[in-house]
Tab-separated table of C-alpha atoms and ligand atoms in Angstrom:
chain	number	residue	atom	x	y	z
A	19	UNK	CA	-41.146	-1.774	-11.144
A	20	UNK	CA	-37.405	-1.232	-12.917
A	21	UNK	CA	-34.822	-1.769	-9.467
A	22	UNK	CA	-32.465	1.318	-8.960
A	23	UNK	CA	-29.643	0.592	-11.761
A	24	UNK	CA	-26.097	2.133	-10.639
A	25	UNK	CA	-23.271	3.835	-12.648
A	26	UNK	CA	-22.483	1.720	-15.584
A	27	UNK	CA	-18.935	2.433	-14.345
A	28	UNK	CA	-20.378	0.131	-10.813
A	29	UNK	CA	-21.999	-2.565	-12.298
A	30	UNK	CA	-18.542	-3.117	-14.645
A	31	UNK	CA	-16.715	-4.021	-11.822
A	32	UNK	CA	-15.787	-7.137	-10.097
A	33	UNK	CA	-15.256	-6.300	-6.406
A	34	UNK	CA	-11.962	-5.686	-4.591
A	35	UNK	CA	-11.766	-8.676	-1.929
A	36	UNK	CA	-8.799	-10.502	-0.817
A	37	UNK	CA	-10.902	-13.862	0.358
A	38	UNK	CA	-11.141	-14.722	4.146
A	39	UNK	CA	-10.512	-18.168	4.508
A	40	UNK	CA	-10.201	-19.185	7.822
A	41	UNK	CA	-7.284	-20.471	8.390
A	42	UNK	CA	-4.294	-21.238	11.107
A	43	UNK	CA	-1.372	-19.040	8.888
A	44	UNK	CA	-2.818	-16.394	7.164
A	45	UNK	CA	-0.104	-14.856	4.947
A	46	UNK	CA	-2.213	-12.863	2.339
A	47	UNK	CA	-2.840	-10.001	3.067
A	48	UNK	CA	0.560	-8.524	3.753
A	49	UNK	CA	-0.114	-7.498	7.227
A	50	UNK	CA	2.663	-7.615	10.003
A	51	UNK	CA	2.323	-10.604	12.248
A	52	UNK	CA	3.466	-8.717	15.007
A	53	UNK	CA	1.202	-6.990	17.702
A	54	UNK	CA	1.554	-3.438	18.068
A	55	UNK	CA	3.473	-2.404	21.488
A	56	UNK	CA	1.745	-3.139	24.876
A	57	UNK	CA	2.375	0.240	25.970
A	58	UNK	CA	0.863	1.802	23.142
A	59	UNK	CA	-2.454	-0.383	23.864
A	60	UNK	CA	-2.357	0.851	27.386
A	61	UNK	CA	-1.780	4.433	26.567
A	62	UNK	CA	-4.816	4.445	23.806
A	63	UNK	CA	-7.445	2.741	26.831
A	64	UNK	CA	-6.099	5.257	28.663
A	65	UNK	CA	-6.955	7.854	26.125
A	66	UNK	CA	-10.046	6.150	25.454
A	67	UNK	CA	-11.582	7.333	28.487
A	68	UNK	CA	-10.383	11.263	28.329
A	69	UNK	CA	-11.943	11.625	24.878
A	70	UNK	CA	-15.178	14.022	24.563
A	71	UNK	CA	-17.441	10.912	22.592
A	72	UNK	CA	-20.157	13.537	22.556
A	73	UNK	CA	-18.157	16.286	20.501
A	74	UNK	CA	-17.055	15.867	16.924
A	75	UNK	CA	-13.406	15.316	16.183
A	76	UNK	CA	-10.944	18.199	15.434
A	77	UNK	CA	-11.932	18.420	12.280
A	78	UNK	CA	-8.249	19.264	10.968
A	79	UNK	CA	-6.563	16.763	13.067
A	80	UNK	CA	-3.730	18.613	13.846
A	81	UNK	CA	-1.775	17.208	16.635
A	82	UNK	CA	-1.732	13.860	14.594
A	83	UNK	CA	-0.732	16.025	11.391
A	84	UNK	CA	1.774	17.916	13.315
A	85	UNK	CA	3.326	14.901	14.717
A	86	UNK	CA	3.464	13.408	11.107
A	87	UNK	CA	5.228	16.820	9.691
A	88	UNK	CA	7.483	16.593	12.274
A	89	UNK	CA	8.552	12.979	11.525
A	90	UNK	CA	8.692	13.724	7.607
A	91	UNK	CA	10.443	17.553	7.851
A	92	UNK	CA	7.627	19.585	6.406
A	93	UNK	CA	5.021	21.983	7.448
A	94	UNK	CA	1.580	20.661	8.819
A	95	UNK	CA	-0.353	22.688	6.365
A	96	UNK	CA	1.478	19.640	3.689
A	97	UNK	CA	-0.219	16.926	5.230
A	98	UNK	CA	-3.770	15.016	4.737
A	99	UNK	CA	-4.470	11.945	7.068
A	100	UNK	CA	-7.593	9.776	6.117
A	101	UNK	CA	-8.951	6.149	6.894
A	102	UNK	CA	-6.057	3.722	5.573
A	103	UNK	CA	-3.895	5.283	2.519
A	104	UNK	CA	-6.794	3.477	0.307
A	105	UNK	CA	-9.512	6.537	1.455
A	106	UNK	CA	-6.559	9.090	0.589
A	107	UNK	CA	-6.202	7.385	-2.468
A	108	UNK	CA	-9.833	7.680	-3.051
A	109	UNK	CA	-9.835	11.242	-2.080
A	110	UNK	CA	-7.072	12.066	-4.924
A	111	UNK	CA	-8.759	10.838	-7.491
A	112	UNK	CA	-12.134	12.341	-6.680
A	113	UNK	CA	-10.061	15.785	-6.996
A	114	UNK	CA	-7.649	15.184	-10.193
A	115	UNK	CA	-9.119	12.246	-11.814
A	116	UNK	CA	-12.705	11.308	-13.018
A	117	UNK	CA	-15.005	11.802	-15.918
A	118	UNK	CA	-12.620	12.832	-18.549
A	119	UNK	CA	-9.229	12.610	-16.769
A	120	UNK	CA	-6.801	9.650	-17.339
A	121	UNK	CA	-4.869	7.779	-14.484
A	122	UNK	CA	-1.892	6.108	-15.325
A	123	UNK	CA	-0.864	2.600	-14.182
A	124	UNK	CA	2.066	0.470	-14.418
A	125	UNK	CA	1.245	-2.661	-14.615
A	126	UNK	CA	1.213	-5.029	-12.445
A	127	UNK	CA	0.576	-3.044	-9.969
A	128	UNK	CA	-2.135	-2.285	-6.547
A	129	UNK	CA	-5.762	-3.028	-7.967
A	130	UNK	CA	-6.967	-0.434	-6.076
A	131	UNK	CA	-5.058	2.527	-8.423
A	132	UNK	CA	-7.059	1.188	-11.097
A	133	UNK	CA	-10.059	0.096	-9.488
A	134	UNK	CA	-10.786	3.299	-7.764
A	135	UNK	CA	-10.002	5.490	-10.881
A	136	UNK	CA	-12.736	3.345	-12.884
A	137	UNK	CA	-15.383	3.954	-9.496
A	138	UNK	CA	-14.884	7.359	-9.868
A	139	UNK	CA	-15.897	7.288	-13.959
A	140	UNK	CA	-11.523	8.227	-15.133
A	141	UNK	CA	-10.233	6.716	-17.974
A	142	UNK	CA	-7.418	3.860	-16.797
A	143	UNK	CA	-4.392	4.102	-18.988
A	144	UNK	CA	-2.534	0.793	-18.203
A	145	UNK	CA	1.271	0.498	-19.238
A	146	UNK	CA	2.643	-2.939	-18.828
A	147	UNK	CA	6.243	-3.501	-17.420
A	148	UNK	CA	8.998	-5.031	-19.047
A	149	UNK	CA	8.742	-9.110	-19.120
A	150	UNK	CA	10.728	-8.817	-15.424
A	151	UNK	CA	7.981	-6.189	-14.096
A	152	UNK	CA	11.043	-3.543	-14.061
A	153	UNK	CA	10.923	-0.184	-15.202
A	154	UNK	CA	13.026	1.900	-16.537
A	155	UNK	CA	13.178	6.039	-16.593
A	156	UNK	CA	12.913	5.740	-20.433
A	157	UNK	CA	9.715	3.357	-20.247
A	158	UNK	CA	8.463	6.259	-17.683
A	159	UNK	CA	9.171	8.977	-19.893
A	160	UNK	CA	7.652	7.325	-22.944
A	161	UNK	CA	4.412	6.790	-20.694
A	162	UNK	CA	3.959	10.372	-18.903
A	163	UNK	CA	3.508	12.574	-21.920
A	164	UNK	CA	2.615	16.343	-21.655
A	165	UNK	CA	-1.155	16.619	-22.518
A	166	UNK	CA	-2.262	13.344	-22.126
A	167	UNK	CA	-1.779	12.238	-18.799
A	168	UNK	CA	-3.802	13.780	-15.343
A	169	UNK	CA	-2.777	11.174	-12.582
A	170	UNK	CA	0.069	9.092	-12.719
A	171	UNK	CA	0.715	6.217	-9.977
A	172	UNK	CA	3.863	4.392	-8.861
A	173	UNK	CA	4.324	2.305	-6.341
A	174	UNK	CA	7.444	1.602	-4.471
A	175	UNK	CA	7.933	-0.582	-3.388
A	176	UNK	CA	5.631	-1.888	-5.894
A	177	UNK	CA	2.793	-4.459	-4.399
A	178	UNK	CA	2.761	-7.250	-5.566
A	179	UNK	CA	6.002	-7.620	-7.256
A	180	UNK	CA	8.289	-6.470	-4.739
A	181	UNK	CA	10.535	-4.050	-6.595
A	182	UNK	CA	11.655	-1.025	-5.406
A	183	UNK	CA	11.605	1.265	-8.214
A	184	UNK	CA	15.005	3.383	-8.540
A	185	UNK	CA	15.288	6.936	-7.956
A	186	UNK	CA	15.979	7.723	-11.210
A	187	UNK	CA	13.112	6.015	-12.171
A	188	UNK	CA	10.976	7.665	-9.694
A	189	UNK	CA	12.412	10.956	-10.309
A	190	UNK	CA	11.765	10.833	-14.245
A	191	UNK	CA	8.310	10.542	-13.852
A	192	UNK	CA	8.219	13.306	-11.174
A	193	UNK	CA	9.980	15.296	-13.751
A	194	UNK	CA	7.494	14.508	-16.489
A	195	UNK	CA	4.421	14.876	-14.440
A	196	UNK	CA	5.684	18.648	-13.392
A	197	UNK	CA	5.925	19.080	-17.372
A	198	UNK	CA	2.912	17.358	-18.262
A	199	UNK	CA	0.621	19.513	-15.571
A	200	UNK	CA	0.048	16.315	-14.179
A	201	UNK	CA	0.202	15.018	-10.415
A	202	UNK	CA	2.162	11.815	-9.458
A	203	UNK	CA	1.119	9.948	-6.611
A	204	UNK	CA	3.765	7.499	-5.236
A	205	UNK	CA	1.902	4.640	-2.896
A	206	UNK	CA	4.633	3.983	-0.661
A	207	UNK	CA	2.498	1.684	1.747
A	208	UNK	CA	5.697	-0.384	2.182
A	209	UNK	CA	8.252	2.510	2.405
A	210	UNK	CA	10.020	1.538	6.140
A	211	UNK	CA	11.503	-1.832	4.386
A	212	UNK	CA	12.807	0.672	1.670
A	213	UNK	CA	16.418	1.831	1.658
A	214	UNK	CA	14.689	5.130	-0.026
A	215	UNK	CA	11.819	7.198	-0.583
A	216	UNK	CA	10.294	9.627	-2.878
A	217	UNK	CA	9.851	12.000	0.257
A	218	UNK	CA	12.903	13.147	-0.106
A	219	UNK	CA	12.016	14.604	-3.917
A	220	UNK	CA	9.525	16.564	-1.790
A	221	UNK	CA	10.494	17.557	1.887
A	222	UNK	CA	11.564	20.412	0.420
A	223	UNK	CA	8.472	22.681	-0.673
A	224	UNK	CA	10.182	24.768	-3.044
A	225	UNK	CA	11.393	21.595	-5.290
A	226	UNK	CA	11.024	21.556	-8.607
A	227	UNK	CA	8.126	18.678	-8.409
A	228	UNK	CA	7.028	19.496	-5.527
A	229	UNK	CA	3.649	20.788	-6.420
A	230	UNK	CA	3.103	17.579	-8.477
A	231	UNK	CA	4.204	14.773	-6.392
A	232	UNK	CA	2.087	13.301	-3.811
A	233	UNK	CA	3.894	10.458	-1.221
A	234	UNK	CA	1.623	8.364	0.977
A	235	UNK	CA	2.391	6.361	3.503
A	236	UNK	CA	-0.151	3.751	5.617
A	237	UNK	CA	-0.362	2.748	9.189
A	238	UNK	CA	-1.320	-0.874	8.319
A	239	UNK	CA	1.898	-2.578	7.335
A	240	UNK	CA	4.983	-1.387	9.420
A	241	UNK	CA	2.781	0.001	12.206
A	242	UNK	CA	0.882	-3.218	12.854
A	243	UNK	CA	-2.180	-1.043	12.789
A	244	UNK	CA	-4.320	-2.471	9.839
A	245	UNK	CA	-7.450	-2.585	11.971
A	246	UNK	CA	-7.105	0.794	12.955
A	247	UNK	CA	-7.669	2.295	9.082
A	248	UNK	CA	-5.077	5.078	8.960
A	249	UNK	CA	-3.321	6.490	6.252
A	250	UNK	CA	-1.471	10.033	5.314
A	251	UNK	CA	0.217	11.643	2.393
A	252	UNK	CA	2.484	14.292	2.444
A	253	UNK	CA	1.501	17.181	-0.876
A	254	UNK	CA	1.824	20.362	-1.883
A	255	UNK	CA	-0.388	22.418	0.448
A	256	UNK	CA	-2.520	23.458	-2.602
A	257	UNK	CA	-3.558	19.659	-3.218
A	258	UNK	CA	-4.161	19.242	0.490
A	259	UNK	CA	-6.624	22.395	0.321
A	260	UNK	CA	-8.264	19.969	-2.470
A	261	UNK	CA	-8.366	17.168	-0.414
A	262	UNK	CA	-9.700	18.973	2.503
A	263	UNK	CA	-12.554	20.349	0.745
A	264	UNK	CA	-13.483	16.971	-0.987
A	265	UNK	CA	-13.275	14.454	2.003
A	266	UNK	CA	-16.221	14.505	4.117
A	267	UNK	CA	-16.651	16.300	7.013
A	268	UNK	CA	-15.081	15.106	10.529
A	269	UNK	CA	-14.245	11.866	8.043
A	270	UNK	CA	-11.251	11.206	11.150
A	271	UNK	CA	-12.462	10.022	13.980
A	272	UNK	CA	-11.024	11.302	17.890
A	273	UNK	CA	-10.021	8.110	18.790
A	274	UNK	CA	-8.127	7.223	15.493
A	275	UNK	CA	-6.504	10.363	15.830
A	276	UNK	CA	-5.050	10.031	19.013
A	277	UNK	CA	-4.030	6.474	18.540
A	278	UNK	CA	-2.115	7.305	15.720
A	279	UNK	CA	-0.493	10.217	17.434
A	280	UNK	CA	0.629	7.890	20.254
A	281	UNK	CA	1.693	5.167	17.496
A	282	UNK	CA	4.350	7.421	15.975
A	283	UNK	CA	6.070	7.580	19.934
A	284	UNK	CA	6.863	3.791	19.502
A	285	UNK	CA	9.559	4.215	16.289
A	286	UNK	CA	11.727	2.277	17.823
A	287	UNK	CA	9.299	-0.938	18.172
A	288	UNK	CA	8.284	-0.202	14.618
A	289	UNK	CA	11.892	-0.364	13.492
A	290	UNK	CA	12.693	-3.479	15.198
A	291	UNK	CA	9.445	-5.254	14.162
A	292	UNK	CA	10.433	-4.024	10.551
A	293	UNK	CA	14.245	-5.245	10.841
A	294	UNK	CA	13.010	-9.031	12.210
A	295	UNK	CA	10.573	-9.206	9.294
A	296	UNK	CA	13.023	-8.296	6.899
A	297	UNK	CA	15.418	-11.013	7.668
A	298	UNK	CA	12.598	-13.335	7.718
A	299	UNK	CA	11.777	-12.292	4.456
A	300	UNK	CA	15.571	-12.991	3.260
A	301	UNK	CA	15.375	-16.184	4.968
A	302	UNK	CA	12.043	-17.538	3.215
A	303	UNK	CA	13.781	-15.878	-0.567
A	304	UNK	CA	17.147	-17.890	0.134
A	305	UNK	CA	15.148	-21.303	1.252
A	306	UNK	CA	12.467	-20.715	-1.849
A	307	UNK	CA	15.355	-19.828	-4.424
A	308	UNK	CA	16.031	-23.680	-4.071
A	309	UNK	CA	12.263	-24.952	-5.436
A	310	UNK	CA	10.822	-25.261	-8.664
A	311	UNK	CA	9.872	-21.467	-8.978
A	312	UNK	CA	10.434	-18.438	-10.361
A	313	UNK	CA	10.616	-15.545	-7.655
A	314	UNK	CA	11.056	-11.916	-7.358
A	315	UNK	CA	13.300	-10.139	-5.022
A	316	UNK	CA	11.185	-7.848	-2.606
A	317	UNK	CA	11.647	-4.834	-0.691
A	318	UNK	CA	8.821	-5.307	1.201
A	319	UNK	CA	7.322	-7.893	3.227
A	320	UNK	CA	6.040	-10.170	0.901
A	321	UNK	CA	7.446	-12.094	-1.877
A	322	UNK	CA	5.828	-12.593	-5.383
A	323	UNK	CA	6.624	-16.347	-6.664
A	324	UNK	CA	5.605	-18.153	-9.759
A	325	UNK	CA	5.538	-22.054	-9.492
A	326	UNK	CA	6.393	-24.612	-12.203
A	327	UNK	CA	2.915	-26.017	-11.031
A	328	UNK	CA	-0.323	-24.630	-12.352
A	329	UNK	CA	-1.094	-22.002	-9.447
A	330	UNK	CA	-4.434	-22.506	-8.766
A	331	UNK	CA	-3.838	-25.822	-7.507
A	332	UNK	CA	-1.333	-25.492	-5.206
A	333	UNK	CA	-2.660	-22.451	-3.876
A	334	UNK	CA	-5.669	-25.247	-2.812
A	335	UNK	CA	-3.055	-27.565	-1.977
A	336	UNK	CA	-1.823	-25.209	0.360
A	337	UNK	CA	-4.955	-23.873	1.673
A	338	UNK	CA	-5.748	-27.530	2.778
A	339	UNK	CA	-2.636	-27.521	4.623
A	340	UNK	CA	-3.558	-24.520	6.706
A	341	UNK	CA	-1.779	-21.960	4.869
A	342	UNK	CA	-3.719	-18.980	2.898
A	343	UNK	CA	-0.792	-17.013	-0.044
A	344	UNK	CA	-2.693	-14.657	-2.568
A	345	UNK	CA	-3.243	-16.031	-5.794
A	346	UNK	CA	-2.609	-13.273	-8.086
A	347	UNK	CA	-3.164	-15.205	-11.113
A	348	UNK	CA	-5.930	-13.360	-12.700
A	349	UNK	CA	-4.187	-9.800	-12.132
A	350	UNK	CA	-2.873	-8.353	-15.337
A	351	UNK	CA	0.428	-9.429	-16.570
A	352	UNK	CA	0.270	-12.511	-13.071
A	353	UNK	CA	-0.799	-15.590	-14.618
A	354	UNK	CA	0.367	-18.615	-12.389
A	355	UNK	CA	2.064	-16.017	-9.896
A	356	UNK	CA	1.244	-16.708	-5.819
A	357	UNK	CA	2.427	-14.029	-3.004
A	358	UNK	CA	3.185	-15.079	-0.054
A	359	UNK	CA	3.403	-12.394	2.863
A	360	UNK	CA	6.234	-12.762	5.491
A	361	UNK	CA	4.441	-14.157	9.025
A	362	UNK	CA	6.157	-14.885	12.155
A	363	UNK	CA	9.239	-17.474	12.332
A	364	UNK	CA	6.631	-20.014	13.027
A	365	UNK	CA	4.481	-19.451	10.203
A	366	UNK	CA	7.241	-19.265	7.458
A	367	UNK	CA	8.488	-22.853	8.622
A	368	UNK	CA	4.825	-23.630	8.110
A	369	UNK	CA	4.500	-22.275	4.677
A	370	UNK	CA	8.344	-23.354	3.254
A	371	UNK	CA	7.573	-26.883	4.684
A	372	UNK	CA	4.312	-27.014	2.978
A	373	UNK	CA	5.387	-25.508	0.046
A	374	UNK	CA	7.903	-27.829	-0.044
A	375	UNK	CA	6.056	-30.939	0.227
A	376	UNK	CA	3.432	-29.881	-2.111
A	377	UNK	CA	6.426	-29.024	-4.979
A	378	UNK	CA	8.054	-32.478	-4.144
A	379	UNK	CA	11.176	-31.687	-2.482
A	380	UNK	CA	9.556	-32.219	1.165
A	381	UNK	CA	12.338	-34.351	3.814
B	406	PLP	C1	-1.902	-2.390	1.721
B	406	PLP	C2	-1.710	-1.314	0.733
B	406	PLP	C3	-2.328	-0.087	0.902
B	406	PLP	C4	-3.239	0.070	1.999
B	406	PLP	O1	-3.821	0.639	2.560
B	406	PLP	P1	-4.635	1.067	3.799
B	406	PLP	O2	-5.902	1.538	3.209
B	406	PLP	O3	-3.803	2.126	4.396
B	406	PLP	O4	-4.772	-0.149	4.651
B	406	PLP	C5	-2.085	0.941	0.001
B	406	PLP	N1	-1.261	0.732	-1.035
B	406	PLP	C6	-0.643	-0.431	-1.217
B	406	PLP	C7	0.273	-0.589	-2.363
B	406	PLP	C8	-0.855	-1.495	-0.351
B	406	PLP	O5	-0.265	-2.664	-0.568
């Protein structure tokens, strides 16, 4: 008897993984190597025990979407919280993309723009950066035509490369998406190491763009919360009607709610965690600008590097020494590129030591 066959657009695709090697420094996967604060962990076993586990959730989450309006200067009614930024992703596309919508990419870029667009049956339109993975506003406004495009992503600072994109760049393609009928979702999973973000083209509801620009924002990096799976965006209270009425019922559950509520009361731990990884990050850039590499400058908290080596093998090399990078290589427009994501003080010295040894300028 024939077996159940899936979506040819399922059985195309190579699944998303990131591999999970067990090793002692794990720096692929650009979490934070920093715990979250004590005091939040006592205040969510506290809160553990008030919760009503035999009632569904508040369906509309709306302390935890308060709070977040609060902290971004916009009504609650602009806000849509979901499990990690990838399920609000998701949740987009289901409601602008799809069979016989396009989604714009930039590549390199996230996998998961263009891997979830092709899950969901859209057409992937993927523009490829200039030779330095920059972009410009004229590259932008080439891409985002009126007629052609439904979804357009942009990621800033962009993962894996690094690069903030410039306002002017950002704001082109808001401009051209509000022209083009088209919304423009800017992934800004790595925004608190930015010196800017798109939010502010938004925070005011009667902007220009502000019906076609979506910003979202992820627990996981800066928070320390990647095991938690929150993720929010702020939108134009029309797309967050969509978003509500796609997304499964109760899909947030009580205790990620309030956990997330009481994260946002530690800002200033997240700042400081954010600060110390961000001069760990310029120390590992100014101590691998001196090997046999090429590398990118990052805004975030990982750095994109391309050895003089073939990648593959020293990403081995350095898996054998206890240390786990990404190899990127087989991403579009990546061949031979590694990324390493900034760890603790402890674990960079680990990874520039190895990396130094296995590119022959160890002591
Ligand atoms: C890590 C990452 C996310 C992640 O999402 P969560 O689902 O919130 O963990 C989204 N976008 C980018 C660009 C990322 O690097």
């Amino acid at each position: 008897m024939p077996a159940p066959s899936p979506r040819p657009q399922i059985s195309a695709l190579e699944r998303y993984h990131s591999p999970q090697v067990d090793v002692p420094v794990r720096l692929n996967t650009n979490e934070s190597p920093f715990d979250p604060p004590a005091a939040w962990l006592a205040e969510i076993a506290a809160e553990a025990g008030n919760l009503r586990w035999n009632r569904y959730p508040d369906r509309s989450a709306h302390r935890l979407r308060e709070a977040l309006a609060v902290r971004h200067g916009v009504e609650a009614s602009r806000i849509f919280a979901a499990n990690g930024s990838n399920e609000v992703l998701q949740t987009l596309l289901m409601c602008f993309a799809g069979p016989g919508r396009n989604v714009t990419v930039f590549e390199p870029t996230y996998q998961l723009h263009s891997h979830i667009a092709r899950t969901l049956g859209s057409e992937v339109i993927a523009v490829a950066r200039r030779e330095d993975f920059t972009l410009t506003p004229d590259d932008v406004r080439a891409a985002v035509r009126p007629g052609a495009c439904d979804v357009v992503f942009m990621c800033s600072p962009n993962n894996p490369t690094g690069i903030c994109e410039s306002r002017a760049t950002v704001r082109v393609a808001a401009e051209a998406a509000a022209e083009a009928g088209a919304l423009l979702v800017v992934d800004e999973a790595y925004a608190e190491f930015a010196d800017w973000s798109a939010m502010e083209m938004i925070a005011d509801a009667g902007a220009d763009v502000a019906a076609n620009v979506v910003v979202s924002r992820t627990f996981s990096k800066t928070w320390s919360l990647a095991a938690l799976r929150l993720g929010y965006c702020v939108a134009s209270p029309a797309v967050v009607e969509c978003l509500e009425a796609a997304v499964l019922p109760y899909h947030l559950d009580a205790f990620k709610q309030a956990a997330g509520l009481a994260a946002l009361g530690h800002d200033d731990d997240m700042r400081r965690r954010v600060a110390a990884i961000v001069s760990e990050r310029d120390r590992i850039t100014a101590a691998m600008t001196r090997l046999p590499l090429r590398l990118w400058a990052s805004g975030a908290n990982f750095v994109l590097f391309r050895p003089e080596i073939p990648a593959a093998g020293l990403w081995r090399e350095l898996v054998d020494r206890g240390i786990l990078v990404r190899d990127c290589g087989s991403w579009p427009g990546l061949a031979g590129c590694l990324r390493v994501t900034v760890g603790t003080p402890e674990e960079n010295d680990a990874f520039l030591d190895a990396l130094s040894a296995c590119l022959g300028r160890g002591q």
